[in-house]
Each structure stands twice: as structure tokens, then as C-alpha cells.
PDB file of C-alpha atoms and ligand atoms in Angstrom:
ATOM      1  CA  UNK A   1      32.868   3.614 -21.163  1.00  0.00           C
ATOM      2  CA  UNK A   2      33.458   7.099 -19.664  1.00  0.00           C
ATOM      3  CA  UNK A   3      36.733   9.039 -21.452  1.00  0.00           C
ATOM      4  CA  UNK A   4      38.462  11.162 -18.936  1.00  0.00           C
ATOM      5  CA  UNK A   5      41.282  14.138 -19.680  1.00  0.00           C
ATOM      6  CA  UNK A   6      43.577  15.334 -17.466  1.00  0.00           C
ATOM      7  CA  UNK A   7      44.052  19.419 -17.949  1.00  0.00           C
ATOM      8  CA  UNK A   8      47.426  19.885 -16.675  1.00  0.00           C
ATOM      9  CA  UNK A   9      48.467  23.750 -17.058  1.00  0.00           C
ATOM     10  CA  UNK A  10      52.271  24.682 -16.986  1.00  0.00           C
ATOM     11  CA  UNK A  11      54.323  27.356 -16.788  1.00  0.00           C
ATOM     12  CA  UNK A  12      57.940  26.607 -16.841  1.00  0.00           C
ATOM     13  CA  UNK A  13      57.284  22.969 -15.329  1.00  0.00           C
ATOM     14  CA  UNK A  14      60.180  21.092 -17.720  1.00  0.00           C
ATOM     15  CA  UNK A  15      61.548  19.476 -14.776  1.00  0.00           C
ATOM     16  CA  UNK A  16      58.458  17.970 -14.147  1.00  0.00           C
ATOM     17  CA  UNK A  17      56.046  17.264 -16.750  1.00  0.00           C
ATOM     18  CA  UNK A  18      57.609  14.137 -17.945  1.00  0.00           C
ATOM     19  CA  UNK A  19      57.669  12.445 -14.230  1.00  0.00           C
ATOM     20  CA  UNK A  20      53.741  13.310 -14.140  1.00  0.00           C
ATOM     21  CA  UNK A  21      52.522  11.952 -17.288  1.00  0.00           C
ATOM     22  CA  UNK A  22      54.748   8.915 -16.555  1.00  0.00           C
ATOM     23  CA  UNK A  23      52.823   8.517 -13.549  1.00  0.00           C
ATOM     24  CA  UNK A  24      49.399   9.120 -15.062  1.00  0.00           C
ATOM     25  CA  UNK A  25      49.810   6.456 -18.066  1.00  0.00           C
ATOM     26  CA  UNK A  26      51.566   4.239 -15.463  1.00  0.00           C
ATOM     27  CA  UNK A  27      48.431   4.030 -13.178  1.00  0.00           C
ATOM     28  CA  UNK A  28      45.546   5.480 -16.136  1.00  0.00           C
ATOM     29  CA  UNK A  29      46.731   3.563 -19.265  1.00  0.00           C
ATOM     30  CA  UNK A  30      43.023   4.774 -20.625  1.00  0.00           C
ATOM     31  CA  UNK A  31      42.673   8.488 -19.576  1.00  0.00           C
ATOM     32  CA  UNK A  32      43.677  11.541 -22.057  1.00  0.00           C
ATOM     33  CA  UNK A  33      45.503  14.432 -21.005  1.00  0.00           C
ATOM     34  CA  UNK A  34      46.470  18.149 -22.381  1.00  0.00           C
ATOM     35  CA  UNK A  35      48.888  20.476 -21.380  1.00  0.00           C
ATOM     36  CA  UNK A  36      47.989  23.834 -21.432  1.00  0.00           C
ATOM     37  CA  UNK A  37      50.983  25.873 -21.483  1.00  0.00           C
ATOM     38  CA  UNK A  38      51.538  29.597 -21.803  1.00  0.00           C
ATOM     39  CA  UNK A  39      54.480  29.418 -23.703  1.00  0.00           C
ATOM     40  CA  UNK A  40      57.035  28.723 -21.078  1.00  0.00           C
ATOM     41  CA  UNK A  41      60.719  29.858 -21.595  1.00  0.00           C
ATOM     42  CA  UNK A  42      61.951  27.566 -19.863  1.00  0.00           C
ATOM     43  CA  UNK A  43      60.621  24.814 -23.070  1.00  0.00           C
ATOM     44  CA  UNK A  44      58.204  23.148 -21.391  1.00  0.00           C
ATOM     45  CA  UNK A  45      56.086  22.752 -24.396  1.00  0.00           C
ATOM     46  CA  UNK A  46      59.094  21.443 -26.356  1.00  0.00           C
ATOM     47  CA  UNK A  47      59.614  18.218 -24.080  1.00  0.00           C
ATOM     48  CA  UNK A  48      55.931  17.911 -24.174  1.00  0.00           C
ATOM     49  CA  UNK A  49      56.141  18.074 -28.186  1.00  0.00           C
ATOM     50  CA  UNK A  50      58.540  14.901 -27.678  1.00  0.00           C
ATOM     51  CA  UNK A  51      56.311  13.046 -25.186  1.00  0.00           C
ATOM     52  CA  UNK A  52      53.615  13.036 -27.974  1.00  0.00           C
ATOM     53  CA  UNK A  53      55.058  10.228 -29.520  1.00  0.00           C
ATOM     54  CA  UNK A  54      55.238   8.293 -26.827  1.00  0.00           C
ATOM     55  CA  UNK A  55      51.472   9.236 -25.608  1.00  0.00           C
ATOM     56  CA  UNK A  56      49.394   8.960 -28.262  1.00  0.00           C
ATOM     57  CA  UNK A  57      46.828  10.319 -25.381  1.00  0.00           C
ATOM     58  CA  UNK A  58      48.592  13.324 -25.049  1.00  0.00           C
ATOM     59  CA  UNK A  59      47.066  16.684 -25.824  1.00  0.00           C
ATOM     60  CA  UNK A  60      49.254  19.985 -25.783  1.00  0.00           C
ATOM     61  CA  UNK A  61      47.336  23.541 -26.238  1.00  0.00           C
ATOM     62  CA  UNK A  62      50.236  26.318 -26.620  1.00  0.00           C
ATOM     63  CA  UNK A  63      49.174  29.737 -26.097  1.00  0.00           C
ATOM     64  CA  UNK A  64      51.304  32.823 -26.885  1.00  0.00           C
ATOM     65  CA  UNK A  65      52.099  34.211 -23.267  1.00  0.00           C
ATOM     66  CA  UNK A  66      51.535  33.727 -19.594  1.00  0.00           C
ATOM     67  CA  UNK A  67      48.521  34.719 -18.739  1.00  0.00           C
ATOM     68  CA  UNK A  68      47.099  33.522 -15.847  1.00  0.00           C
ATOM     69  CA  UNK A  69      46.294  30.003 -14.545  1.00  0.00           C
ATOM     70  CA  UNK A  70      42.308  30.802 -14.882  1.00  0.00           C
ATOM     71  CA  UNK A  71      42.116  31.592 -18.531  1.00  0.00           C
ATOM     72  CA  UNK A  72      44.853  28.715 -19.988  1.00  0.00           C
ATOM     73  CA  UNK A  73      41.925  26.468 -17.919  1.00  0.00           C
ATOM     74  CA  UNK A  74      39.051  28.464 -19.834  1.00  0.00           C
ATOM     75  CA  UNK A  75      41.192  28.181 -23.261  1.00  0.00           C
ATOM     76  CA  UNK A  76      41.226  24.242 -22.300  1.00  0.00           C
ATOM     77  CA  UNK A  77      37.746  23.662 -21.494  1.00  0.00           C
ATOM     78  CA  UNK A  78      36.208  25.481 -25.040  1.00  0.00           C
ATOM     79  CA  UNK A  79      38.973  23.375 -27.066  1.00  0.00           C
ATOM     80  CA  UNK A  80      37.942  20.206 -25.263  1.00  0.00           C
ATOM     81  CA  UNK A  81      34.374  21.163 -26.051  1.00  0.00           C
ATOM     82  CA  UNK A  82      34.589  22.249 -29.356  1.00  0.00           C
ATOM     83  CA  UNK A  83      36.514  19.286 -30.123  1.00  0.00           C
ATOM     84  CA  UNK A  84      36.432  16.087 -28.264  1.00  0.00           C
ATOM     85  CA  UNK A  85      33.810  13.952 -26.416  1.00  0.00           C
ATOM     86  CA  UNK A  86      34.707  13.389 -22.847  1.00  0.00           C
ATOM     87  CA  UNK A  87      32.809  12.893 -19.868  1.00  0.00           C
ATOM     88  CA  UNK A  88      34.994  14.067 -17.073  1.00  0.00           C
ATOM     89  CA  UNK A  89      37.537  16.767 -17.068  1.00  0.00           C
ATOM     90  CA  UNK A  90      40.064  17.066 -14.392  1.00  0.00           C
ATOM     91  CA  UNK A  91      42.043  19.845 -13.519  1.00  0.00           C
ATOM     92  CA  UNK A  92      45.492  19.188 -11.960  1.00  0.00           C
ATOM     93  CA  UNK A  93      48.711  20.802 -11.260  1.00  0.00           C
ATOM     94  CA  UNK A  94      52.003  19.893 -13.207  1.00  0.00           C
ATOM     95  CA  UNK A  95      54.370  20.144 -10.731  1.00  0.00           C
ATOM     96  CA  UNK A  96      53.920  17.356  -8.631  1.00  0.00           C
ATOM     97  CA  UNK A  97      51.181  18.154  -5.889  1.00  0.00           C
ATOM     98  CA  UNK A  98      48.629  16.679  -6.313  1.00  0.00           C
ATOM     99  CA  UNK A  99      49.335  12.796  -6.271  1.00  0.00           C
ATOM    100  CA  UNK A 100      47.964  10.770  -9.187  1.00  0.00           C
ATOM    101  CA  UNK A 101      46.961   7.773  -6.792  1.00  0.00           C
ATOM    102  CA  UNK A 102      43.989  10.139  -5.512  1.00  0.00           C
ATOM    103  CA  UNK A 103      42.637   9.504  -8.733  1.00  0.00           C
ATOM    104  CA  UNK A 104      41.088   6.529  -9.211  1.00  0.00           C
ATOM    105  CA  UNK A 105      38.824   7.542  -6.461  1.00  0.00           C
ATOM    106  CA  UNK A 106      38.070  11.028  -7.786  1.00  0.00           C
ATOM    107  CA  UNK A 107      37.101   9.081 -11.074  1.00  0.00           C
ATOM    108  CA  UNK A 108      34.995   6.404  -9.380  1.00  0.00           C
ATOM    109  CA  UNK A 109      32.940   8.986  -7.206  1.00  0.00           C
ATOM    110  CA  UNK A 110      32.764  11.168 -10.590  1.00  0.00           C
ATOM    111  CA  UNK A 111      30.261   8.823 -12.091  1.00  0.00           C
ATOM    112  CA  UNK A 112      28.059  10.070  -9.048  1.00  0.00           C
ATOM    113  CA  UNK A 113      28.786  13.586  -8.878  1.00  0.00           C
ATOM    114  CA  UNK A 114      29.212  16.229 -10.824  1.00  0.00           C
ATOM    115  CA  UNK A 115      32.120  17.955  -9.289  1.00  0.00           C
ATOM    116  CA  UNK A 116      34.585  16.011  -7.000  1.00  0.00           C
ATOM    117  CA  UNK A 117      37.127  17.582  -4.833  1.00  0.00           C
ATOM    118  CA  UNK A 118      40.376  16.753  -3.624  1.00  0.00           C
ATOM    119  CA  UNK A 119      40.084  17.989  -0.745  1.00  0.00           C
ATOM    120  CA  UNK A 120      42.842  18.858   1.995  1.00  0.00           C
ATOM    121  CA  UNK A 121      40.296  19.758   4.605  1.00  0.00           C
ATOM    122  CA  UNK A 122      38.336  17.019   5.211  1.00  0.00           C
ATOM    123  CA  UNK A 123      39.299  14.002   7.403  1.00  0.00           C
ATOM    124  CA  UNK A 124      42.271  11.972   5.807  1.00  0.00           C
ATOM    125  CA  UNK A 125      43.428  14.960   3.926  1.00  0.00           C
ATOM    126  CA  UNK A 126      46.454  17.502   4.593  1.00  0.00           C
ATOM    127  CA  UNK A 127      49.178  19.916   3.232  1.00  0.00           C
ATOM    128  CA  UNK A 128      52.660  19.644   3.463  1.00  0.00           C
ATOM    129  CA  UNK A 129      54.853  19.682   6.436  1.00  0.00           C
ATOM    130  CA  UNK A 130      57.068  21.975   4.233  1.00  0.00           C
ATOM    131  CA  UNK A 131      55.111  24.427   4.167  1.00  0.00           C
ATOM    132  CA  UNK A 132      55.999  27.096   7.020  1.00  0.00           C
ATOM    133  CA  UNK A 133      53.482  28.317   9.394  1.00  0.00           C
ATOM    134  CA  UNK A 134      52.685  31.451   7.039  1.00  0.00           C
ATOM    135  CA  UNK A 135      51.890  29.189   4.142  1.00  0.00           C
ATOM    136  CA  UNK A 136      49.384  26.963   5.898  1.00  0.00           C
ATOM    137  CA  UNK A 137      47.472  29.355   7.966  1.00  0.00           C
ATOM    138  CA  UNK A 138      47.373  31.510   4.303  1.00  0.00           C
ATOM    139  CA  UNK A 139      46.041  28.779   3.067  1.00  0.00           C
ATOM    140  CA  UNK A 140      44.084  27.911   5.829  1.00  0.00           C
ATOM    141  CA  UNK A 141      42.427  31.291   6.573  1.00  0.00           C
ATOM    142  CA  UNK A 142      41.821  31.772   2.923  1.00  0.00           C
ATOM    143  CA  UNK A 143      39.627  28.786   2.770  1.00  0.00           C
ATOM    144  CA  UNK A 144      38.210  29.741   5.960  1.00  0.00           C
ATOM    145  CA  UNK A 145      37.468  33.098   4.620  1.00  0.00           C
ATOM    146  CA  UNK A 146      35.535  32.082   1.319  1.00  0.00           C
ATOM    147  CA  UNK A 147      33.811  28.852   3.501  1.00  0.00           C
ATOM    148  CA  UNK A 148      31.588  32.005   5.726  1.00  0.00           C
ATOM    149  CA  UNK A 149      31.206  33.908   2.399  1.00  0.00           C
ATOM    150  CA  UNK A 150      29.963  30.892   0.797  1.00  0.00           C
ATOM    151  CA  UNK A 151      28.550  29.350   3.390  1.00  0.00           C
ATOM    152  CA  UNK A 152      25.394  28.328   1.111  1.00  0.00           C
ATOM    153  CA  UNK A 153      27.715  25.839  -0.476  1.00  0.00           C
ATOM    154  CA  UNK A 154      28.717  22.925   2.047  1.00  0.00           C
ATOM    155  CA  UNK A 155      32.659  22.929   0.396  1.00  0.00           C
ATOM    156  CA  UNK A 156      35.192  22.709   2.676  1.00  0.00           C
ATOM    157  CA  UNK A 157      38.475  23.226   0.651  1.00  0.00           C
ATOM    158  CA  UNK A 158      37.460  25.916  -1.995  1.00  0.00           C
ATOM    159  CA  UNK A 159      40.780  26.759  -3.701  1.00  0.00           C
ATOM    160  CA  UNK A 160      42.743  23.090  -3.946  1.00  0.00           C
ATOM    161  CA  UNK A 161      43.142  22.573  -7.915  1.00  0.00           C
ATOM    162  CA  UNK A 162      42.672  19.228  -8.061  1.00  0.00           C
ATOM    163  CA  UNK A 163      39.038  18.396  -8.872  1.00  0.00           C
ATOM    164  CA  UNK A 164      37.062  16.132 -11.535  1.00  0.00           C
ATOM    165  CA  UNK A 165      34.204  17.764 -13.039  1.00  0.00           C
ATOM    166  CA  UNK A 166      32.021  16.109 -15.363  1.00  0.00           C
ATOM    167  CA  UNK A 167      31.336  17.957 -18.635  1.00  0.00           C
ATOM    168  CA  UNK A 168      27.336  18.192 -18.725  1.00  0.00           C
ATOM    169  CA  UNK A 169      28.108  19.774 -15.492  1.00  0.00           C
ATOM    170  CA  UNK A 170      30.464  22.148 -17.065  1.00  0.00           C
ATOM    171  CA  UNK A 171      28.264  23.206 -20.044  1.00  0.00           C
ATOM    172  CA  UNK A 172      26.172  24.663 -17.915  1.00  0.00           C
ATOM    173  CA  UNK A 173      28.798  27.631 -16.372  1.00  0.00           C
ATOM    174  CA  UNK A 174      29.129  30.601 -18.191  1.00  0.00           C
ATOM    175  CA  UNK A 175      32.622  30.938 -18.390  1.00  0.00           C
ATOM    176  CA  UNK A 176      32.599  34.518 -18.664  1.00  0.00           C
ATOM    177  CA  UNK A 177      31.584  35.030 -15.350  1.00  0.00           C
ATOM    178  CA  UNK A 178      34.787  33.569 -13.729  1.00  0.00           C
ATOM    179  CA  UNK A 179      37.355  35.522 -12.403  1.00  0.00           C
ATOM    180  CA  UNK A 180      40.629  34.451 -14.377  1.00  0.00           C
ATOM    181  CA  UNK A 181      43.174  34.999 -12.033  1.00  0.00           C
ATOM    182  CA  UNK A 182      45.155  32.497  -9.044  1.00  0.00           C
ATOM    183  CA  UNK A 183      42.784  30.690  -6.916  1.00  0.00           C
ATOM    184  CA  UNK A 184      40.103  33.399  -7.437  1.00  0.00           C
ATOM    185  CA  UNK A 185      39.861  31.330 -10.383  1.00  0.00           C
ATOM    186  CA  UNK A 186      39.112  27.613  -8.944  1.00  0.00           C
ATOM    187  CA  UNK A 187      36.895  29.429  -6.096  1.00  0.00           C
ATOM    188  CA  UNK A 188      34.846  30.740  -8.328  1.00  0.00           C
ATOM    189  CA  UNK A 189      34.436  27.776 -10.535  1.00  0.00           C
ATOM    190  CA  UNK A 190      33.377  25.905  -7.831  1.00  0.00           C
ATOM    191  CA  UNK A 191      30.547  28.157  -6.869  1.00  0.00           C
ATOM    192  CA  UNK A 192      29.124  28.712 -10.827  1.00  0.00           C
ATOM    193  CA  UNK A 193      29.632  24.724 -10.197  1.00  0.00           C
ATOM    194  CA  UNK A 194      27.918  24.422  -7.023  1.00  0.00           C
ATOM    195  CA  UNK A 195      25.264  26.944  -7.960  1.00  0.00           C
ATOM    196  CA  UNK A 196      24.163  25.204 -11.479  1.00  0.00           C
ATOM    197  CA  UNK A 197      23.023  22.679  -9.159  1.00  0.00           C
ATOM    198  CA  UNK A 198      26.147  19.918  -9.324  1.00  0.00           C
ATOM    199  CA  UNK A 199      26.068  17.578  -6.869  1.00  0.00           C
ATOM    200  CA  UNK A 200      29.364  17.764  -4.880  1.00  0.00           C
ATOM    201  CA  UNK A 201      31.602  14.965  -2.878  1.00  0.00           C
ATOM    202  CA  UNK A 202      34.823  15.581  -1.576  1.00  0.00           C
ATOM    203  CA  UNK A 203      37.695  12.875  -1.677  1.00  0.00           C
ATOM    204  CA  UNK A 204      40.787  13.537   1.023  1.00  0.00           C
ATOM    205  CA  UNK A 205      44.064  14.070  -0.496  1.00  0.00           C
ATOM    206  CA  UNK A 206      47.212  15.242   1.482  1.00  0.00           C
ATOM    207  CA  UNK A 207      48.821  18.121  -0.631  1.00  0.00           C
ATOM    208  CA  UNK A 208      52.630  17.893  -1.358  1.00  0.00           C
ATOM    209  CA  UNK A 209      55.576  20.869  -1.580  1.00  0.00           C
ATOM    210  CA  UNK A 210      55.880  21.295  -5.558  1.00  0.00           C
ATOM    211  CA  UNK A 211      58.948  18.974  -6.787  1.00  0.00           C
ATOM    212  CA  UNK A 212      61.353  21.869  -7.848  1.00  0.00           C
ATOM    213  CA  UNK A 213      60.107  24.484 -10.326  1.00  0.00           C
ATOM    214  CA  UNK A 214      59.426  28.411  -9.080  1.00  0.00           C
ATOM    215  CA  UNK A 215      56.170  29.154  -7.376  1.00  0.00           C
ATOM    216  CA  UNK A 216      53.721  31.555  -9.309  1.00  0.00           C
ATOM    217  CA  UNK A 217      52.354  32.859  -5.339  1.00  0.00           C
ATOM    218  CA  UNK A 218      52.334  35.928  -5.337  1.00  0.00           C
ATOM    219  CA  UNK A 219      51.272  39.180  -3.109  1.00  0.00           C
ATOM    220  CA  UNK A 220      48.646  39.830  -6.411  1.00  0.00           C
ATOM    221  CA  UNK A 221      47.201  36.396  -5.880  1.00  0.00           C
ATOM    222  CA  UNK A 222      46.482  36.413  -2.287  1.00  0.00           C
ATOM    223  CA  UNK A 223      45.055  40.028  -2.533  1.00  0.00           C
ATOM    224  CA  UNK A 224      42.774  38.868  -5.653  1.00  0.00           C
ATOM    225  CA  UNK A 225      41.558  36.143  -3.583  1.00  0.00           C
ATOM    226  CA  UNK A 226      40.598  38.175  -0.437  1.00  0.00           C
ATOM    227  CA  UNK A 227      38.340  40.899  -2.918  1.00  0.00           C
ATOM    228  CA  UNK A 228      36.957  38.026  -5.157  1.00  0.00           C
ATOM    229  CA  UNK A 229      34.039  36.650  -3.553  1.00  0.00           C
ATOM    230  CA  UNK A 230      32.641  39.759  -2.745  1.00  0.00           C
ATOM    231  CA  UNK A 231      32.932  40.408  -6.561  1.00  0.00           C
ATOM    232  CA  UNK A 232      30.516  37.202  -6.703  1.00  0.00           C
ATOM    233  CA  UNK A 233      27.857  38.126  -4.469  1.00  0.00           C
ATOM    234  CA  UNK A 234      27.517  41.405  -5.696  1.00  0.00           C
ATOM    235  CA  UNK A 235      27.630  40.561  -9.345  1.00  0.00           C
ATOM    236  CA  UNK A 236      25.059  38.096  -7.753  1.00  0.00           C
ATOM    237  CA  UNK A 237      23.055  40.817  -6.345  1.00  0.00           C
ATOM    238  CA  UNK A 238      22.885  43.078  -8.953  1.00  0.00           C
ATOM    239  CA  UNK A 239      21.714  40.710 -11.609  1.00  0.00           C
ATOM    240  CA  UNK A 240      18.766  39.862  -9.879  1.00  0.00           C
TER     241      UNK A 240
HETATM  242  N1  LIG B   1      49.371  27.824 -18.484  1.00  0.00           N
HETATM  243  C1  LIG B   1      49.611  28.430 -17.315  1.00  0.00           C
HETATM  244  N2  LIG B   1      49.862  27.675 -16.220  1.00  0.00           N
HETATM  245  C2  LIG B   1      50.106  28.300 -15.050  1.00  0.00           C
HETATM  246  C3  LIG B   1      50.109  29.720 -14.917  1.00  0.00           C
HETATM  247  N3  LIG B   1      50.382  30.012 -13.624  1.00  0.00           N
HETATM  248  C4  LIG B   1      50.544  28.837 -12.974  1.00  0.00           C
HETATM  249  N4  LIG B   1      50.392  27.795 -13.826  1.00  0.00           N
HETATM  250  C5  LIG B   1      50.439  26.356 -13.543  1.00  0.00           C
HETATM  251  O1  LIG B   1      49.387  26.099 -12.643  1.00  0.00           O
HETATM  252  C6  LIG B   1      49.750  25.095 -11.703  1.00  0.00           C
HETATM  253  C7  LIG B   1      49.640  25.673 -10.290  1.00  0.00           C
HETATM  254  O2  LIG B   1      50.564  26.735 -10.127  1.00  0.00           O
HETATM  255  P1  LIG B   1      51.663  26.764  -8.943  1.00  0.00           P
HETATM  256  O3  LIG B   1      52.717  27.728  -9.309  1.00  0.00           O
HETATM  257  O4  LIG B   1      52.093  25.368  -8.642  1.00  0.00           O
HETATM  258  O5  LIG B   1      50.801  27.366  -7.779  1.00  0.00           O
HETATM  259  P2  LIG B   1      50.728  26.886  -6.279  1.00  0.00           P
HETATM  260  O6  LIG B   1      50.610  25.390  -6.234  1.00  0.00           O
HETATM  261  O7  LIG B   1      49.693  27.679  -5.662  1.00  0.00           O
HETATM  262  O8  LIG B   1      52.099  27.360  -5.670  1.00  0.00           O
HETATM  263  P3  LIG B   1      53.494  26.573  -5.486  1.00  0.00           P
HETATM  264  O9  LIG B   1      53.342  25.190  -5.971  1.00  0.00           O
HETATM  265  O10 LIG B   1      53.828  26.674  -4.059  1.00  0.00           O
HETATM  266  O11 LIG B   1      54.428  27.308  -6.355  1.00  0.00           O
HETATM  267  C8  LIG B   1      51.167  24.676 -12.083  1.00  0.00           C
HETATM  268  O12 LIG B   1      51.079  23.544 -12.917  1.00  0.00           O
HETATM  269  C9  LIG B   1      51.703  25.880 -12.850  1.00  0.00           C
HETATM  270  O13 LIG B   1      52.708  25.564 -13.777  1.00  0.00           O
HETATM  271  C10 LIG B   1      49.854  30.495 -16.096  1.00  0.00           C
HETATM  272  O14 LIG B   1      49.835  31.721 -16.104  1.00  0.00           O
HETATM  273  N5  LIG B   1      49.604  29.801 -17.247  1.00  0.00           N
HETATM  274 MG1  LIG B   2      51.967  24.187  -6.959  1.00  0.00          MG
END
């Protein structure tokens, strides 16, 4: 039987961690998940700590400082390699999102393709209505953006961070060629994915606001994003 994990990375996400891996053993009693948090002040780690004995599924990697969503997923995938045997990985957000009821799907479809996407730009799927007009056409434009700069790759929502990859898929990226940082990071991934040859299926999801917490967007982010994928292509170009 395929063994799934959940990586779930935090920073500061007490006030949510415990509703979300209710949820996942509530509708997954099987799957695994680890918590990858960068040492949150706020003691996110600590009330995962607790949940462990509850879970016996429950993984938590602590690492000394925040330092970037990209590299606490990197730090995740090498443990889970090193250590464990699973066939899928997925990566999800902790606070709230992404909706664990997407998953079943994403698992089914997983035994099909290497990477599957939950996507928010395909039919069926959306974004929040609390988002303000900034927010979505950021979001928007940004995947608009890296969709003509990738256009080799038929993806149509390149930086939602909810996807199931399966793990002979991810052995064969070279982890350090991703860009750590924001959504640079889950673009990226995505093309090393998409260029290794996986085959690729997107499932709709509709995106919700985070469920309380502080959002991590910042000006940095967004810039990182817009330089990124010209980092790929010519990294691309000049390797050949
Ligand atoms: N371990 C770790 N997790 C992080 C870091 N930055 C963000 N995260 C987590 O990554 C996930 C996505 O980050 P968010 O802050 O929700 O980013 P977002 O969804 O783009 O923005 P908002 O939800 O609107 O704030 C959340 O679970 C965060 O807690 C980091 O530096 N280290
Ligand atoms: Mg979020």
C-alpha cells in the first residue's frame, strides 16, 4: 500500500496546527505527517511536541531559525529520504488554506502522476473572496507572468503550495538548483519537476484566507518571484 506524508512547514502557526492535523487524521487515519518548523517564538513546535502523543504519525523537524519556506521544505525532503520509505510527499500550508478534503483526490490521481497540483486556476478552482483586488491580481499576474516564461510546461497555477509529488519523482531534482526563497521556491520546484520528465495533472481547489496567524508576504517575496525565472533559464542556458 502506498505511505503518504504530509510536509506541513510553520512559522508561528500555534493557533492552528492542532485544528489541521485534527482534520488530516480525521479524514487520513493512514497518512504521516511532519512539521517543519523554524523555531517559532510563538511555540509552535511545543504544542506540536504534545500532539505527538496523540499522533503516533506525527513527525516534527525543528530547525534553529527562520529561514525561509524553501529550505525548511529542502531540510524535509533529505530527512524523509534519508530516513523513511514513502511514496508520495505532499507539501501543504499550516495555516488553514489549503483544505484537507482536496486530498483524497490529489492522492488518488498521485498513483498516476508524478506531481499533482492543487490548482486554483483551472476550472472548479478559486481564491478567496477575502482577498482584495491587489492580492488576487498579484497573485494572478504572478502566475500569469511565470505561465509565458514557462510556457514549455502546460502548468497553469505555478506558485499554489499545495501539491503531491511522488518520491521517485523527487530523487531525481537536484535540490541545489532551487531557489530557496517564497514562491520562487514552489515555482521552481515545479519546473526541475516538470523538466525531469514527471507527468503532471492538476486537481481544482478553491484557496481560503489563512485562519488567523501573520502573513510572511512580503515586498522581498514578490520581487524574488518577478527576477526568479529568469534566474532559471539562464542558469538553463549557460549550462548547456
Ligand atoms: N518553517 C518555515 N515555515 C514557513 C516560513 N515562512 C512561511 N512558512 C510557512 O509556510 C506556509 C505558507 O506561508 P504563509 O505565510 O501562509 O504564506 P502565504 O499563504 O503566501 O500568505 P498568507 O497566508 O496570506 O499569510 C505557512 O504554513 C507558514 O507558516 C519559514 O521561514 N520557515
Ligand atoms: Mg498562507
Amino acid at each position: 500500500m502506498a505511505k503518504n506524508i504530509i510536509v506541513i512547514p510553520t512559522y508561528n502557526e500555534k493557533a492552528n496546527i492542532s485544528l489541521l492535523l485534527e482534520k488530516i487524521w480525521g479524514l487520513l487515519p493512514d497518512t504521516y505527517a511532519m512539521v517543519v518548523d523554524d523555531n517559532s517564538p510563538d511555540g509552535t513546535a511545543e504544542v506540536v511536541e504534545k500532539l505527538k502523543i496523540r499522533y503516533p504519525n506525527l513527525l516534527l523537524l525543528k530547525r534553529p531559525g527562520k529561514d525561509g519556506l524553501g529550505k525548511a521544505y529542502i531540510a524535509a525532503f533529505r530527512n524523509i529520504f534519508a530516513n523513511y520509505n514513502f511514496t508520495t510527499i505532499t507539501m501543504m500550508d499550516a495555516d488553514l488554506s489549503h483544505d484537507v478534503k482536496y486530498l483524497p483526490e490529489m492522492l488518488r490521481l498521485s498513483e498516476n502522476f508524478g506531481l499533482v497540483i492543487g490548482s486554483r486556476y483551472i476550472l472548479g478552482g478559486g481564491v478567496t473572496q477575502k482577498w482584495g483586488a491587489g492580492r488576487r491580481l498579484l497573485s494572478a499576474a504572478g502566475n500569469l507572468y511565470l505561465k509565458i516564461i514557462f510556457h514549455r510546461y502546460p502548468i497553469q497555477d505555478w506558485t499554489t503550495g499545495y501539491n503531491v509529488i511522488r518520491v521517485n519523482v523527487l530523487k531525481k531534482v537536484n535540490f541545489d538548483e532551487l531557489n530557496p526563497r517564497g514562491y520562487a521556491f514552489i515555482s521552481s520546484l515545479k519546473y526541475r519537476l516538470a523538466k525531469a520528465g514527471a507527468a503532471i495533472k492538476e486537481s481544482p481547489i478553491f484557496f481560503e484566507e489563512r485562519n488567523g496567524g501573520e502573513s510572511k508576504m512580503s515586498l522581498f517575496i514578490i520581487l524574488e518571484g518577478l527576477i526568479l525565472p529568469w534566474k532559471i533559464i539562464f542558469q538553463k542556458l549557460f549550462r548547456r
